[in-house]
mmCIF file of C-alpha atoms in Angstrom:
data_model
loop_
_atom_site.group_PDB
_atom_site.id
_atom_site.type_symbol
_atom_site.label_atom_id
_atom_site.label_comp_id
_atom_site.label_asym_id
_atom_site.label_seq_id
_atom_site.Cartn_x
_atom_site.Cartn_y
_atom_site.Cartn_z
ATOM 1 C CA MET A 816 -1.458 -6.000 20.992
ATOM 2 C CA MET A 817 -1.141 -8.011 17.905
ATOM 3 C CA ASN A 818 -4.516 -7.230 16.522
ATOM 4 C CA ARG A 819 -4.053 -3.543 17.355
ATOM 5 C CA ALA A 820 -0.882 -3.263 15.729
ATOM 6 C CA ILE A 821 -2.167 -5.165 12.586
ATOM 7 C CA ASN A 822 -5.024 -2.705 12.341
ATOM 8 C CA GLN A 823 -2.629 0.353 12.635
ATOM 9 C CA GLY A 824 -0.169 -0.919 10.197
ATOM 10 C CA ALA A 825 -2.841 -1.961 7.587
ATOM 11 C CA GLN A 826 -4.371 1.556 8.127
ATOM 12 C CA ALA A 827 -0.983 3.096 7.439
ATOM 13 C CA GLY A 828 -0.990 1.147 4.201
ATOM 14 C CA ARG A 829 -4.464 2.027 2.979
ATOM 15 C CA ASN A 830 -3.834 5.721 3.323
ATOM 16 C CA GLN A 831 -1.920 5.848 0.060
ATOM 17 C CA PRO A 832 -1.866 8.696 -2.426
ATOM 18 C CA VAL A 833 -4.904 7.792 -4.309
ATOM 19 C CA MET A 834 -5.546 10.770 -6.455
ATOM 20 C CA SER A 835 -8.923 12.260 -7.652
ATOM 21 C CA ASP A 836 -9.426 12.927 -11.632
ATOM 22 C CA GLU A 837 -8.815 16.653 -11.114
ATOM 23 C CA GLU A 838 -5.399 15.887 -9.315
ATOM 24 C CA LEU A 839 -4.246 13.472 -12.065
ATOM 25 C CA ASN A 840 -5.233 16.093 -14.628
ATOM 26 C CA ASN A 841 -3.501 18.947 -12.939
ATOM 27 C CA LEU A 842 -0.478 16.784 -12.557
ATOM 28 C CA PHE A 843 -0.304 15.440 -15.965
ATOM 29 C CA ASN A 844 -1.168 18.659 -17.810
ATOM 30 C CA GLN A 845 1.948 20.218 -16.240
ATOM 31 C CA PRO A 846 4.715 21.441 -18.722
ATOM 32 C CA ALA A 847 6.580 18.386 -19.586
ATOM 33 C CA ALA A 848 9.829 17.966 -18.068
ATOM 34 C CA GLN A 849 12.776 18.161 -19.999
ATOM 35 C CA ASN A 850 16.833 17.417 -19.657
ATOM 36 C CA ARG A 851 18.694 19.405 -16.956
ATOM 37 C CA ASN A 852 21.218 20.184 -19.440
ATOM 38 C CA ALA A 853 18.625 22.590 -21.239
ATOM 39 C CA GLY A 854 19.460 25.485 -18.783
ATOM 40 C CA PRO A 855 18.675 26.798 -15.313
ATOM 41 C CA GLN A 856 15.086 27.188 -16.026
ATOM 42 C CA VAL A 857 14.340 23.425 -16.442
ATOM 43 C CA ALA A 858 13.266 21.829 -12.999
ATOM 44 C CA ASP A 859 13.693 18.051 -13.469
ATOM 45 C CA ARG A 860 13.887 15.725 -16.528
ATOM 46 C CA ALA A 861 10.924 13.620 -17.247
ATOM 47 C CA MET A 862 9.988 10.420 -15.303
ATOM 48 C CA THR A 863 10.840 7.169 -16.899
ATOM 49 C CA TYR A 864 9.693 3.613 -15.996
ATOM 50 C CA ASP A 865 13.248 2.736 -14.868
ATOM 51 C CA ASP A 866 13.141 5.700 -12.412
ATOM 52 C CA VAL A 867 10.060 4.095 -10.656
ATOM 53 C CA MET A 868 11.496 0.569 -10.747
ATOM 54 C CA MET A 869 14.714 1.932 -9.164
ATOM 55 C CA LYS A 870 13.154 3.838 -6.316
ATOM 56 C CA THR A 871 10.686 0.903 -5.697
ATOM 57 C CA GLY A 872 13.695 -1.482 -5.441
ATOM 58 C CA VAL A 873 15.439 1.049 -3.160
ATOM 59 C CA LEU A 874 12.133 1.322 -0.832
ATOM 60 C CA PHE A 875 11.794 -2.456 -0.798
ATOM 61 C CA ALA A 876 15.500 -2.873 0.353
ATOM 62 C CA ILE A 877 14.873 -0.463 3.414
ATOM 63 C CA LEU A 878 11.449 -2.304 3.896
ATOM 64 C CA LEU A 879 13.227 -5.534 4.172
ATOM 65 C CA ALA A 880 16.092 -4.202 6.343
ATOM 66 C CA GLY A 881 13.790 -2.896 8.723
ATOM 67 C CA ALA A 882 11.745 -6.296 8.687
ATOM 68 C CA VAL A 883 14.758 -7.891 9.944
ATOM 69 C CA VAL A 884 15.048 -5.529 12.854
ATOM 70 C CA GLY A 885 11.368 -6.239 13.543
ATOM 71 C CA TRP A 886 11.402 -9.587 13.281
ATOM 72 C CA LEU A 887 14.589 -10.125 15.683
ATOM 73 C CA VAL A 888 12.708 -7.422 18.222
ATOM 74 C CA PRO A 889 9.243 -7.870 17.705
ATOM 75 C CA ILE A 890 8.106 -5.722 20.567
ATOM 76 C CA LEU A 891 8.856 -2.650 18.107
ATOM 77 C CA ALA A 892 6.031 -3.494 15.864
ATOM 78 C CA LEU A 893 3.603 -1.331 17.589
ATOM 79 C CA PRO A 894 5.368 1.984 18.061
ATOM 80 C CA ALA A 895 6.843 1.433 14.436
ATOM 81 C CA ALA A 896 3.311 0.977 13.096
ATOM 82 C CA LEU A 897 2.289 4.135 15.016
ATOM 83 C CA ILE A 898 5.097 5.957 13.377
ATOM 84 C CA ALA A 899 4.467 4.531 9.924
ATOM 85 C CA LEU A 900 0.792 5.431 10.141
ATOM 86 C CA VAL A 901 1.726 9.192 10.706
ATOM 87 C CA LEU A 902 4.315 9.114 7.935
ATOM 88 C CA GLY A 903 2.077 7.468 5.528
ATOM 89 C CA LEU A 904 -0.702 10.244 6.353
ATOM 90 C CA VAL A 905 1.913 13.021 5.726
ATOM 91 C CA ASN A 906 3.249 11.287 2.648
ATOM 92 C CA ALA A 907 -0.331 10.751 1.286
ATOM 93 C CA PHE A 908 -1.503 14.405 1.567
ATOM 94 C CA LYS A 909 1.522 16.071 0.564
ATOM 95 C CA LYS A 910 1.000 17.647 -2.936
ATOM 96 C CA GLU A 911 4.862 17.436 -3.536
ATOM 97 C CA PRO A 912 6.866 14.102 -2.784
ATOM 98 C CA SER A 913 9.209 14.004 -0.058
ATOM 99 C CA LYS A 914 12.127 11.365 -0.364
ATOM 100 C CA ALA A 915 12.983 11.720 3.107
ATOM 101 C CA LEU A 916 9.511 11.153 4.607
ATOM 102 C CA ILE A 917 8.895 8.344 2.086
ATOM 103 C CA ILE A 918 11.987 6.556 2.833
ATOM 104 C CA GLY A 919 11.310 6.842 6.659
ATOM 105 C CA TYR A 920 7.822 5.144 6.058
ATOM 106 C CA ALA A 921 9.544 2.390 4.269
ATOM 107 C CA ALA A 922 11.875 1.911 7.355
ATOM 108 C CA PHE A 923 9.437 1.889 9.956
ATOM 109 C CA GLU A 924 6.748 -0.051 8.106
ATOM 110 C CA GLY A 925 9.335 -2.854 7.544
ATOM 111 C CA VAL A 926 9.997 -2.975 11.219
ATOM 112 C CA PHE A 927 6.169 -3.207 11.791
ATOM 113 C CA LEU A 928 6.008 -5.923 9.180
ATOM 114 C CA GLY A 929 8.958 -7.819 10.378
ATOM 115 C CA GLY A 930 7.588 -7.797 14.007
ATOM 116 C CA ILE A 931 3.938 -9.024 12.845
ATOM 117 C CA SER A 932 5.401 -11.589 10.744
ATOM 118 C CA GLY A 933 7.635 -12.911 13.372
ATOM 119 C CA ILE A 934 4.627 -13.278 15.612
ATOM 120 C CA PHE A 935 2.348 -14.881 12.880
ATOM 121 C CA GLU A 936 5.326 -17.306 12.172
ATOM 122 C CA SER A 937 5.536 -18.560 15.652
ATOM 123 C CA MET A 938 1.878 -18.960 15.685
ATOM 124 C CA TYR A 939 1.659 -20.653 12.198
ATOM 125 C CA PRO A 940 4.816 -22.024 11.010
ATOM 126 C CA GLY A 941 5.439 -21.351 7.257
ATOM 127 C CA ILE A 942 2.720 -18.753 7.072
ATOM 128 C CA VAL A 943 5.142 -16.049 6.022
ATOM 129 C CA VAL A 944 6.414 -17.993 3.186
ATOM 130 C CA GLN A 945 2.907 -18.656 1.928
ATOM 131 C CA ALA A 946 1.880 -15.098 2.349
ATOM 132 C CA VAL A 947 4.731 -13.619 0.322
ATOM 133 C CA LEU A 948 4.441 -16.156 -2.546
ATOM 134 C CA ALA A 949 0.674 -15.358 -2.554
ATOM 135 C CA THR A 950 1.308 -11.615 -2.761
ATOM 136 C CA LEU A 951 3.924 -11.871 -5.601
ATOM 137 C CA SER A 952 1.431 -14.278 -7.313
ATOM 138 C CA VAL A 953 -1.527 -11.785 -7.068
ATOM 139 C CA PHE A 954 0.997 -9.039 -8.221
ATOM 140 C CA GLY A 955 1.939 -10.886 -11.328
ATOM 141 C CA VAL A 956 -1.565 -11.817 -12.204
ATOM 142 C CA MET A 957 -2.620 -8.037 -11.857
ATOM 143 C CA LEU A 958 0.394 -6.759 -13.929
ATOM 144 C CA ALA A 959 -0.311 -9.504 -16.644
ATOM 145 C CA LEU A 960 -3.780 -8.251 -16.634
ATOM 146 C CA PHE A 961 -2.669 -4.623 -17.030
ATOM 147 C CA LYS A 962 0.152 -5.197 -19.739
ATOM 148 C CA PHE A 963 -1.293 -7.978 -21.782
ATOM 149 C CA LYS A 964 -4.935 -7.766 -21.374
ATOM 150 C CA GLY A 965 -5.251 -4.048 -21.559
ATOM 151 C CA VAL A 966 -7.258 -3.662 -18.199
ATOM 152 C CA ARG A 967 -7.797 -0.012 -17.276
ATOM 153 C CA TYR A 968 -10.052 2.001 -14.999
ATOM 154 C CA GLY A 969 -12.206 4.757 -16.505
ATOM 155 C CA SER A 970 -13.182 7.611 -14.484
ATOM 156 C CA LYS A 971 -16.254 6.051 -12.899
ATOM 157 C CA MET A 972 -14.189 3.011 -11.765
ATOM 158 C CA MET A 973 -11.594 5.207 -10.246
ATOM 159 C CA LYS A 974 -14.228 7.090 -8.157
ATOM 160 C CA PHE A 975 -15.651 3.614 -7.260
ATOM 161 C CA MET A 976 -12.203 2.539 -6.100
ATOM 162 C CA MET A 977 -11.571 5.675 -4.230
ATOM 163 C CA ILE A 978 -14.673 5.540 -2.211
ATOM 164 C CA ALA A 979 -14.201 1.762 -1.566
ATOM 165 C CA VAL A 980 -10.775 2.192 -0.271
ATOM 166 C CA GLY A 981 -12.005 5.480 1.729
ATOM 167 C CA GLY A 982 -14.990 3.360 3.151
ATOM 168 C CA TYR A 983 -12.602 0.472 4.193
ATOM 169 C CA ALA A 984 -10.149 3.048 5.870
ATOM 170 C CA VAL A 985 -13.123 4.400 7.822
ATOM 171 C CA PHE A 986 -14.059 1.063 8.850
ATOM 172 C CA SER A 987 -10.658 0.234 9.832
ATOM 173 C CA ILE A 988 -10.299 3.202 12.141
ATOM 174 C CA ILE A 989 -13.695 2.711 13.773
ATOM 175 C CA ASN A 990 -12.962 -1.439 14.308
ATOM 176 C CA PHE A 991 -9.471 -0.244 15.607
ATOM 177 C CA PHE A 992 -10.777 2.033 18.301
ATOM 178 C CA PHE A 993 -13.613 -0.520 19.178
ATOM 179 C CA ALA A 994 -11.147 -3.287 19.593
ATOM 180 C CA MET A 995 -8.831 -1.087 21.715
ATOM 181 C CA PHE A 996 -11.605 0.223 24.111
ATOM 182 C CA THR A 997 -13.250 -3.215 24.381
ATOM 183 C CA GLY A 998 -10.036 -5.390 24.463
ATOM 184 C CA SER A 999 -11.485 -7.691 21.824
ATOM 185 C CA GLY A 1000 -10.457 -8.428 18.326
ATOM 186 C CA GLY A 1001 -13.126 -6.060 16.863
ATOM 187 C CA ALA A 1002 -15.450 -7.007 14.093
ATOM 188 C CA ARG A 1003 -13.178 -9.324 12.657
ATOM 189 C CA ASN A 1004 -13.708 -11.888 15.639
ATOM 190 C CA ILE A 1005 -17.485 -11.781 15.295
ATOM 191 C CA GLU A 1006 -18.845 -15.166 14.323
ATOM 192 C CA ILE A 1007 -21.717 -15.718 11.582
ATOM 193 C CA PHE A 1008 -22.882 -19.091 11.248
ATOM 194 C CA GLY A 1009 -19.707 -20.423 12.901
ATOM 195 C CA MET A 1010 -17.490 -18.531 10.537
ATOM 196 C CA PRO A 1011 -15.398 -15.340 11.640
ATOM 197 C CA LEU A 1012 -16.405 -12.313 10.075
ATOM 198 C CA GLY A 1013 -12.894 -11.661 9.468
ATOM 199 C CA ILE A 1014 -12.675 -14.245 6.724
ATOM 200 C CA VAL A 1015 -15.243 -12.260 4.662
ATOM 201 C CA ILE A 1016 -13.624 -8.893 5.493
ATOM 202 C CA GLY A 1017 -10.330 -10.501 4.422
ATOM 203 C CA ILE A 1018 -11.594 -11.491 1.267
ATOM 204 C CA VAL A 1019 -12.818 -8.098 0.269
ATOM 205 C CA ALA A 1020 -9.891 -6.299 1.513
ATOM 206 C CA THR A 1021 -7.395 -8.795 -0.545
ATOM 207 C CA VAL A 1022 -9.537 -8.422 -3.641
ATOM 208 C CA LEU A 1023 -9.522 -4.357 -3.235
ATOM 209 C CA ALA A 1024 -5.961 -4.281 -2.610
ATOM 210 C CA ALA A 1025 -5.454 -6.356 -5.668
ATOM 211 C CA MET A 1026 -7.520 -4.182 -7.694
ATOM 212 C CA THR A 1027 -5.663 -0.944 -6.502
ATOM 213 C CA LEU A 1028 -2.459 -2.424 -7.988
ATOM 214 C CA ILE A 1029 -4.184 -1.432 -11.412
ATOM 215 C CA MET A 1030 -4.731 2.184 -10.148
ATOM 216 C CA ASP A 1031 -0.989 2.189 -9.306
ATOM 217 C CA PHE A 1032 0.159 0.746 -12.864
ATOM 218 C CA GLN A 1033 -2.221 3.098 -14.536
ATOM 219 C CA MET A 1034 -0.743 6.112 -12.555
ATOM 220 C CA ILE A 1035 2.827 5.205 -13.399
ATOM 221 C CA GLU A 1036 2.033 4.596 -17.142
ATOM 222 C CA GLU A 1037 0.087 8.048 -17.550
ATOM 223 C CA GLY A 1038 2.921 9.762 -15.697
ATOM 224 C CA VAL A 1039 5.523 8.405 -18.146
ATOM 225 C CA LYS A 1040 3.043 9.151 -21.115
ATOM 226 C CA HIS A 1041 2.521 12.897 -19.992
ATOM 227 C CA LYS A 1042 6.541 13.270 -19.086
ATOM 228 C CA ILE A 1043 6.006 14.362 -15.629
ATOM 229 C CA PRO A 1044 8.773 15.440 -13.494
ATOM 230 C CA GLU A 1045 11.250 12.606 -12.120
ATOM 231 C CA LYS A 1046 10.748 13.674 -8.721
ATOM 232 C CA TYR A 1047 7.196 12.128 -8.740
ATOM 233 C CA SER A 1048 8.703 8.582 -9.507
ATOM 234 C CA TRP A 1049 9.286 8.672 -5.620
ATOM 235 C CA MET A 1050 5.284 9.142 -5.298
ATOM 236 C CA CYS A 1051 4.598 6.280 -7.711
ATOM 237 C CA ALA A 1052 7.195 3.957 -5.932
ATOM 238 C CA PHE A 1053 5.661 5.087 -2.620
ATOM 239 C CA SER A 1054 1.988 4.166 -3.817
ATOM 240 C CA LEU A 1055 3.131 0.931 -5.331
ATOM 241 C CA MET A 1056 4.966 -0.142 -1.985
ATOM 242 C CA VAL A 1057 1.945 0.881 0.125
ATOM 243 C CA THR A 1058 -0.436 -1.384 -1.936
ATOM 244 C CA LEU A 1059 1.810 -4.289 -1.771
ATOM 245 C CA VAL A 1060 2.196 -4.041 2.041
ATOM 246 C CA TRP A 1061 -1.445 -3.756 2.564
ATOM 247 C CA LEU A 1062 -2.122 -6.853 0.198
ATOM 248 C CA TYR A 1063 0.578 -8.853 2.237
ATOM 249 C CA ILE A 1064 -0.843 -7.759 5.447
ATOM 250 C CA GLU A 1065 -4.587 -8.937 4.184
ATOM 251 C CA ILE A 1066 -3.142 -12.063 2.774
ATOM 252 C CA LEU A 1067 -1.163 -13.080 6.227
ATOM 253 C CA ARG A 1068 -4.305 -12.457 8.190
ATOM 254 C CA LEU A 1069 -6.605 -14.136 5.843
ATOM 255 C CA ILE A 1070 -4.330 -17.186 5.660
ATOM 256 C CA SER A 1071 -4.255 -17.488 9.588
ATOM 257 C CA TYR A 1072 -8.130 -17.651 9.633
ATOM 258 C CA PHE A 1073 -7.831 -20.686 7.504
ATOM 259 C CA ARG A 1074 -4.918 -22.202 9.378
ATOM 260 C CA ASP A 1075 -7.036 -22.107 12.620
#
């Protein structure tokens, strides 16, 4: 049950709104938003960094509240993961961001994370603190690289990342159904020269999730630069939260392999 729930929850995290170059251009080429006081024809004001940070904070507060529920009642982890998966897919493919659906995703994903974290903590005392600190450290490093080193992705790198994330998502779906029908842990439990394949997969997934953070930062930067409407700050906050959730899950699972 734990492996199935992890796979479903991680899959929900991976199905984030990674947009193509054409979609990004269409979004950024929209008429710049203006102040609401300009008149009834103005739909929204322009998005700012403060908007994204505020909404990201709200989503993580909801996520943590749900995590408390999941920690206390871990049996809710699996149904919460299924609901979060559906909401994640809907949000990822919606052209217009939906505040209600994004908040709903944060709540149910929080329940899943709390339940899974509680199960892991009972098996490996202290692992949750290690995973949280590692996730925050990776986030800080990637943010520093983006802000101070000027790390940016070009169109070719963007395409590579989308292919890589999509490929990993397909693998996760196949592995989930394989594990469900065989009752095993799937490909992650296969050992090569005495080492679980899950370690290699976990390292690759962690690196991929960390690199996806640059895409999120770049999307936010471009959105503010091109003065897209403020409502898209919900989409940016959602994308950032999804990536961090994915990163945390992969790090949590990876640490468990080494603890074993």
